[in-house]
XYZ file of C-alpha atoms in Angstrom:
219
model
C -59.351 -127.144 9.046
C -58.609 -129.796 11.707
C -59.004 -133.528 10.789
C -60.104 -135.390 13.650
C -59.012 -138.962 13.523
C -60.962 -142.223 13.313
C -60.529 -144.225 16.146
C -61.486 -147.674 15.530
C -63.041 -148.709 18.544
C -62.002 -151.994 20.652
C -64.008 -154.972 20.569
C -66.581 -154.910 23.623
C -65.584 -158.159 25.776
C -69.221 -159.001 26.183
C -69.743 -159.717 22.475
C -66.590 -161.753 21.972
C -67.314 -164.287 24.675
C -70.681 -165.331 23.417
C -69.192 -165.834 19.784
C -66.944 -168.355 21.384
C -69.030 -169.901 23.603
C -71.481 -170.475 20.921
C -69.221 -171.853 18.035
C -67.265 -174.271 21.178
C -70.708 -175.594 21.965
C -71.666 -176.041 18.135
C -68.796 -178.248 17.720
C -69.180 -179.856 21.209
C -72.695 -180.825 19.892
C -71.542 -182.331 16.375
C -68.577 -184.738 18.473
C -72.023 -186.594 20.485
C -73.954 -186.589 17.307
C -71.371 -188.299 15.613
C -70.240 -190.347 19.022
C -73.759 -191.389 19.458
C -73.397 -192.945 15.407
C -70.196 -194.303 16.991
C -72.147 -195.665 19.675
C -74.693 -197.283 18.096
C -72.062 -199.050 15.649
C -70.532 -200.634 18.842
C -72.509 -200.082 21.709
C -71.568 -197.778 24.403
C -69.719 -199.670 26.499
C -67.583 -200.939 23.405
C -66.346 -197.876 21.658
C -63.319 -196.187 23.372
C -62.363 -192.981 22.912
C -59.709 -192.958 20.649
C -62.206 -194.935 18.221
C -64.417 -191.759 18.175
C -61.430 -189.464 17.629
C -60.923 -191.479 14.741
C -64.394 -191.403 13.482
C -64.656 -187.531 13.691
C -60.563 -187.360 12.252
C -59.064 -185.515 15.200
C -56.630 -186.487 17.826
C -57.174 -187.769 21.201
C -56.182 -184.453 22.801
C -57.936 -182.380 20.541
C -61.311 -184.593 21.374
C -60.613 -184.060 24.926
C -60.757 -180.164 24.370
C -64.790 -180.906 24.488
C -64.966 -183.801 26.898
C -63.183 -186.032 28.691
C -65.046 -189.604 28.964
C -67.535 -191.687 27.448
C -69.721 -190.584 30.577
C -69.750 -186.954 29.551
C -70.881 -187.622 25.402
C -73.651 -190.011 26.887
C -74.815 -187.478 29.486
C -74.919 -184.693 26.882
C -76.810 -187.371 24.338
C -79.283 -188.026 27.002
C -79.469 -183.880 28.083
C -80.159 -183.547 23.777
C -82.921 -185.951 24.267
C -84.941 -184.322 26.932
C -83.956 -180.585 25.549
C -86.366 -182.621 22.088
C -88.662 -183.349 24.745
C -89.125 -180.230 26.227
C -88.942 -178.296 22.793
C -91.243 -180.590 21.678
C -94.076 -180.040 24.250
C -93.996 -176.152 23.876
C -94.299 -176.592 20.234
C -97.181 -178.989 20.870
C -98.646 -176.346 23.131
C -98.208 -173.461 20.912
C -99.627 -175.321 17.664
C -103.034 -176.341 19.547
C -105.526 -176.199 22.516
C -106.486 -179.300 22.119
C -105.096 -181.784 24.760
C -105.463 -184.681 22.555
C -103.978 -182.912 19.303
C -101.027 -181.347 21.761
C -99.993 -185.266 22.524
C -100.118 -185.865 19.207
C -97.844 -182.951 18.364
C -95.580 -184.003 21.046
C -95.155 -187.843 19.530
C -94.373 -186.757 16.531
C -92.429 -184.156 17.091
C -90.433 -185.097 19.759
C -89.232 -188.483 17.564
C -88.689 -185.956 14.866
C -85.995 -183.899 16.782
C -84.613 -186.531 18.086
C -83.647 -188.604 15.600
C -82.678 -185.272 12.882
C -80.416 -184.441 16.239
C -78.802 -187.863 17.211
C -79.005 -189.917 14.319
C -78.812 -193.388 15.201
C -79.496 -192.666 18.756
C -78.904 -196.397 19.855
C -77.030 -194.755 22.776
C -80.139 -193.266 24.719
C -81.095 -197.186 25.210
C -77.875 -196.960 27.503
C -79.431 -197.265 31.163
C -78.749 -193.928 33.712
C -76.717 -196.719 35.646
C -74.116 -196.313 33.601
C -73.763 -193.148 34.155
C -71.533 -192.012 37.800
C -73.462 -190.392 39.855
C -73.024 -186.902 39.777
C -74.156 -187.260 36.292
C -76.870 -189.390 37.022
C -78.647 -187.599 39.552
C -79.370 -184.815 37.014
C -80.629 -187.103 34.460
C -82.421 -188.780 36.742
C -84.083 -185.227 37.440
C -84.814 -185.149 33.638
C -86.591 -188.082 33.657
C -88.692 -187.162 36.141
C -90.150 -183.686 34.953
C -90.607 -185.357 31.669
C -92.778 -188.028 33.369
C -94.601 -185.718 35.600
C -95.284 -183.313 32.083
C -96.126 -186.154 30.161
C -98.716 -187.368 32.668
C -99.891 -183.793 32.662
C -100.551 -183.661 29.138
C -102.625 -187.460 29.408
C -104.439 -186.478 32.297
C -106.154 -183.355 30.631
C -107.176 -185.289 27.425
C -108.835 -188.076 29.820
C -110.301 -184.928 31.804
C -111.382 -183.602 28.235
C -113.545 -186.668 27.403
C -110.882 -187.304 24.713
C -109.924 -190.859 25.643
C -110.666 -193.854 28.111
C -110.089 -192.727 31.116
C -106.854 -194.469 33.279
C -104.090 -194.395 34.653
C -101.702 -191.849 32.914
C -98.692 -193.241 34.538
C -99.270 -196.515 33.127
C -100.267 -194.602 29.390
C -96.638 -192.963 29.713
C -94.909 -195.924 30.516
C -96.531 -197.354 27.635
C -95.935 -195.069 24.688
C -92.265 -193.848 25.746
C -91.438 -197.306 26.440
C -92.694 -197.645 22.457
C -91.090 -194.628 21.872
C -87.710 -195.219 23.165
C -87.092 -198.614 22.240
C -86.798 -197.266 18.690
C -83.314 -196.043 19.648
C -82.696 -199.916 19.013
C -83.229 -200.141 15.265
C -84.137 -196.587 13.789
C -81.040 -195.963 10.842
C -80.863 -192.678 9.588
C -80.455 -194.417 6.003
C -83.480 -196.320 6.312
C -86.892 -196.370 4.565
C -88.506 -194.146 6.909
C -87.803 -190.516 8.321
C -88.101 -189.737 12.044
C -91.056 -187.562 11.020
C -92.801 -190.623 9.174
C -92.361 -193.037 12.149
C -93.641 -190.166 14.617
C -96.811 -189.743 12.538
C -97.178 -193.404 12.579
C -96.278 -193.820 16.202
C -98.704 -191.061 17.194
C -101.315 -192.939 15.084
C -100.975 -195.979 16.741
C -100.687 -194.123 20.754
C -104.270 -192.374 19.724
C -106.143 -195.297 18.716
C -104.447 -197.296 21.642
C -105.751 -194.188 23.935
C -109.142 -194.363 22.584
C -110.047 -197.945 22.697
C -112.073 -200.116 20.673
C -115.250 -198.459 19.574
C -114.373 -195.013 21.651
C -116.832 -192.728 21.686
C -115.257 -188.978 22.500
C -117.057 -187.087 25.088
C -118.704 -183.923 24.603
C -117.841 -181.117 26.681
């Protein structure tokens, strides 16, 4: 009786690279969590590299294996903030029909990821300016699908009778100006968890919305 032997077959190439790819980016995204911490400490402009090596415990070169300026952790910090955003909005969507509820959602969800994601964020208060500009530009591109969703999502609960009616770009300018200016003082130690101040913001953006004696419309 003939054996046949087992042949252990190789590794396919198209399985390895994601592996890698995935646990490079996993650890790419823990050095601007804890940069951003580093950040907010010192303030962007402040904190050198070789102080964020330090904070993490690796070596200069081994930091710049996963980037290679300040520029590059702020631009990803800011891309984590509008990847919230836009996680946050097709959560919203998905929960509810409501266009009033689905802003809600948004509020508090969005300051939810962000804050379990960055921490103490204080370096999305850093202006896009600060940024060169073939970093900026994409950002800037960020900012303004985010805008032009966000208006979206006010327009159809003023269409829905929900609130006053307005202008939405001056109700977005309003509540993410709220909303991002906690960047400034949220702790992750503190009293309150991202969740808690998002139900509270949200709170506060509704009412705001719906005015002084609001009556919804029925439709």
């Amino acid at each position: 009786m003939t054996r046949t032997a087992s042949v252990k077959k190789p590794a396919r190439w198209a399985d390895a690279v994601p592996a890698r790819e995935a646990q490079f980016e996993t650890k790419r995204r823990a050095l601007v969590r804890e940069a951003a911490r580093a950040f907010g400490r010192r303030g962007f402009h402040n904190t050198s590299l070789e102080e964020i090596a330090e904070a993490l415990g690796v070596t200069k070169p081994a930091l710049y294996r996963y980037v290679r300026t300040k520029h590059e952790i702020l631009y990803e910090a800011k891309t984590i903030a509008f990847d919230a955003g836009a996680e946050a909005r097709k959560t919203a969507f998905a929960a509810s029909e409501d266009p009033l509820e689905q802003l809600r959602l948004y509020i508090v969800n969005y300051i939810d990821l962000v804050t379990s994601e960055l921490g103490s964020y204080a370096v999305l208060a850093e202006p896009v300016t600060s940024l060169p500009p073939e970093l900026a530009e994409p950002i800037r591109g960020r900012m303004r699908e985010a805008d032009r969703a966000l208006r979206d999502m006010v327009q159809a609960a003023m269409d829905a009778g929900s609130v006053a009616p307005g202008d939405p770009r001056l109700v977005v300018a309003f509540f993410m100006g709220a909303i991002n200016h906690i960047a400034r003082w949220y702790a992750p130690d503190g009293a309150l968890t991202g969740r808690q101040i998002g139900e509270t913001f949200a709170g506060f953006v509704l009412d705001g919305l719906r005015g002084p004696g609001w009556t919804p419309t029925k439709t």
